[in-house]
Amino acid sequence: EVKSPAMTGQWEAFLKKIQFGEAELEPFLDGIGQYVRAVVGKVCQTPPVEQSSAVSTSPKISDSPHLPIPAKVLNSTNLTELLQSAFGFSAFRPNQEAVCRAVMAGKDALLVMPTGSGKSLCYQLPGLARGGTTLVISPLIALMDDQVLKLKQLGFAVECIHSGRDRETSRRVCSDYTSAHK
């Protein structure tokens, strides 16, 4: 259902209407929000998949022996300190800090930036600073895989679900998540 080409086409068509002033952004974003809540609700209602002893779950942040982030920083509101300790960057790129602060304040954000300008940090850093789960929906499988790999190398508990993974793996990821967050 989530990887439906028809749904992708509908969303792209709606975005074109927004681009040409033929539709409004708010109803589109509201529809996506409702869709995501419905899909996550379905996943949470799915019975857990039996796991063999060979399957291991992702480490929690506190379990990682190589974690570069002191626990006190995770609770800090100093985003620059968290940026440096979590990701090794000494400063924000243009617009990143303002976007991160808006997200930290619970505001909605639509961020359009060129490739390589640091969009990913704008949801990763606030998610880390807020201490909860960050759900990212992206049509770019290669980007998801790349970000998951990099974040795991930094010691973060992170996973992805996409059409390139088998159904059993995706169900395990969802089951592991819901089990860890009950």
PDB file of C-alpha atoms in Angstrom, residues 80-154:
ATOM      1  CA  THR A  80      25.183  23.798  18.365  1.00  0.00           C
ATOM      2  CA  GLU A  81      26.690  21.636  21.121  1.00  0.00           C
ATOM      3  CA  LEU A  82      24.524  18.715  20.020  1.00  0.00           C
ATOM      4  CA  LEU A  83      25.449  19.318  16.370  1.00  0.00           C
ATOM      5  CA  GLN A  84      29.131  19.039  17.240  1.00  0.00           C
ATOM      6  CA  SER A  85      28.926  16.089  19.628  1.00  0.00           C
ATOM      7  CA  ALA A  86      26.456  14.028  17.592  1.00  0.00           C
ATOM      8  CA  PHE A  87      27.578  14.736  14.051  1.00  0.00           C
ATOM      9  CA  GLY A  88      31.020  16.321  14.393  1.00  0.00           C
ATOM     10  CA  PHE A  89      30.074  19.617  12.704  1.00  0.00           C
ATOM     11  CA  SER A  90      31.322  22.842  14.273  1.00  0.00           C
ATOM     12  CA  ALA A  91      28.663  25.095  12.734  1.00  0.00           C
ATOM     13  CA  PHE A  92      25.352  25.022  10.933  1.00  0.00           C
ATOM     14  CA  ARG A  93      25.051  25.584   7.203  1.00  0.00           C
ATOM     15  CA  PRO A  94      22.810  28.452   6.037  1.00  0.00           C
ATOM     16  CA  ASN A  95      19.186  28.115   7.224  1.00  0.00           C
ATOM     17  CA  GLN A  96      19.727  24.838   9.108  1.00  0.00           C
ATOM     18  CA  GLU A  97      19.665  26.320  12.595  1.00  0.00           C
ATOM     19  CA  ALA A  98      16.484  28.315  11.967  1.00  0.00           C
ATOM     20  CA  VAL A  99      14.725  25.227  10.613  1.00  0.00           C
ATOM     21  CA  CYS A 100      15.965  23.056  13.498  1.00  0.00           C
ATOM     22  CA  ARG A 101      14.758  25.612  16.056  1.00  0.00           C
ATOM     23  CA  ALA A 102      11.331  25.823  14.376  1.00  0.00           C
ATOM     24  CA  VAL A 103      10.990  22.037  14.443  1.00  0.00           C
ATOM     25  CA  MET A 104      12.190  21.952  18.060  1.00  0.00           C
ATOM     26  CA  ALA A 105       9.413  24.421  18.883  1.00  0.00           C
ATOM     27  CA  GLY A 106       6.883  21.984  17.420  1.00  0.00           C
ATOM     28  CA  LYS A 107       6.214  24.006  14.276  1.00  0.00           C
ATOM     29  CA  ASP A 108       5.534  22.416  10.906  1.00  0.00           C
ATOM     30  CA  ALA A 109       8.240  22.976   8.327  1.00  0.00           C
ATOM     31  CA  LEU A 110       8.388  22.635   4.580  1.00  0.00           C
ATOM     32  CA  LEU A 111      12.039  22.761   3.598  1.00  0.00           C
ATOM     33  CA  VAL A 112      13.167  23.027  -0.002  1.00  0.00           C
ATOM     34  CA  MET A 113      16.940  23.108  -0.393  1.00  0.00           C
ATOM     35  CA  PRO A 114      19.310  21.910  -3.112  1.00  0.00           C
ATOM     36  CA  THR A 115      20.974  18.501  -2.973  1.00  0.00           C
ATOM     37  CA  GLY A 116      23.895  18.453  -0.560  1.00  0.00           C
ATOM     38  CA  SER A 117      22.815  21.494   1.434  1.00  0.00           C
ATOM     39  CA  GLY A 118      22.019  19.609   4.631  1.00  0.00           C
ATOM     40  CA  LYS A 119      18.273  18.998   4.636  1.00  0.00           C
ATOM     41  CA  SER A 120      18.634  15.667   6.435  1.00  0.00           C
ATOM     42  CA  LEU A 121      20.235  17.305   9.451  1.00  0.00           C
ATOM     43  CA  CYS A 122      17.124  19.493   9.763  1.00  0.00           C
ATOM     44  CA  TYR A 123      15.068  16.502  10.875  1.00  0.00           C
ATOM     45  CA  GLN A 124      17.806  14.334  12.368  1.00  0.00           C
ATOM     46  CA  LEU A 125      19.101  16.904  14.872  1.00  0.00           C
ATOM     47  CA  PRO A 126      15.693  18.029  16.230  1.00  0.00           C
ATOM     48  CA  GLY A 127      14.639  14.381  16.484  1.00  0.00           C
ATOM     49  CA  LEU A 128      17.716  13.630  18.531  1.00  0.00           C
ATOM     50  CA  ALA A 129      17.345  16.746  20.687  1.00  0.00           C
ATOM     51  CA  ARG A 130      13.683  16.032  21.399  1.00  0.00           C
ATOM     52  CA  GLY A 131      14.609  12.522  22.517  1.00  0.00           C
ATOM     53  CA  GLY A 132      11.897  10.679  20.668  1.00  0.00           C
ATOM     54  CA  THR A 133      11.323   8.929  17.408  1.00  0.00           C
ATOM     55  CA  THR A 134      11.739  10.682  14.089  1.00  0.00           C
ATOM     56  CA  LEU A 135       9.676   9.239  11.250  1.00  0.00           C
ATOM     57  CA  VAL A 136      10.960  10.255   7.821  1.00  0.00           C
ATOM     58  CA  ILE A 137       8.972   9.497   4.694  1.00  0.00           C
ATOM     59  CA  SER A 138      11.043   9.601   1.531  1.00  0.00           C
ATOM     60  CA  PRO A 139      10.676   8.230  -1.991  1.00  0.00           C
ATOM     61  CA  LEU A 140      14.467   7.965  -2.324  1.00  0.00           C
ATOM     62  CA  ILE A 141      15.561   4.457  -1.362  1.00  0.00           C
ATOM     63  CA  ALA A 142      19.261   5.079  -1.983  1.00  0.00           C
ATOM     64  CA  LEU A 143      19.135   8.150   0.274  1.00  0.00           C
ATOM     65  CA  MET A 144      17.386   6.181   3.024  1.00  0.00           C
ATOM     66  CA  ASP A 145      19.949   3.384   2.864  1.00  0.00           C
ATOM     67  CA  ASP A 146      22.842   5.873   2.863  1.00  0.00           C
ATOM     68  CA  GLN A 147      21.497   7.802   5.855  1.00  0.00           C
ATOM     69  CA  VAL A 148      20.727   4.662   7.835  1.00  0.00           C
ATOM     70  CA  LEU A 149      24.264   3.385   7.247  1.00  0.00           C
ATOM     71  CA  LYS A 150      25.848   6.691   8.305  1.00  0.00           C
ATOM     72  CA  LEU A 151      23.662   7.039  11.394  1.00  0.00           C
ATOM     73  CA  LYS A 152      24.356   3.449  12.461  1.00  0.00           C
ATOM     74  CA  GLN A 153      28.091   4.171  12.129  1.00  0.00           C
ATOM     75  CA  LEU A 154      27.559   7.063  14.559  1.00  0.00           C
TER      76      LEU A 154
END
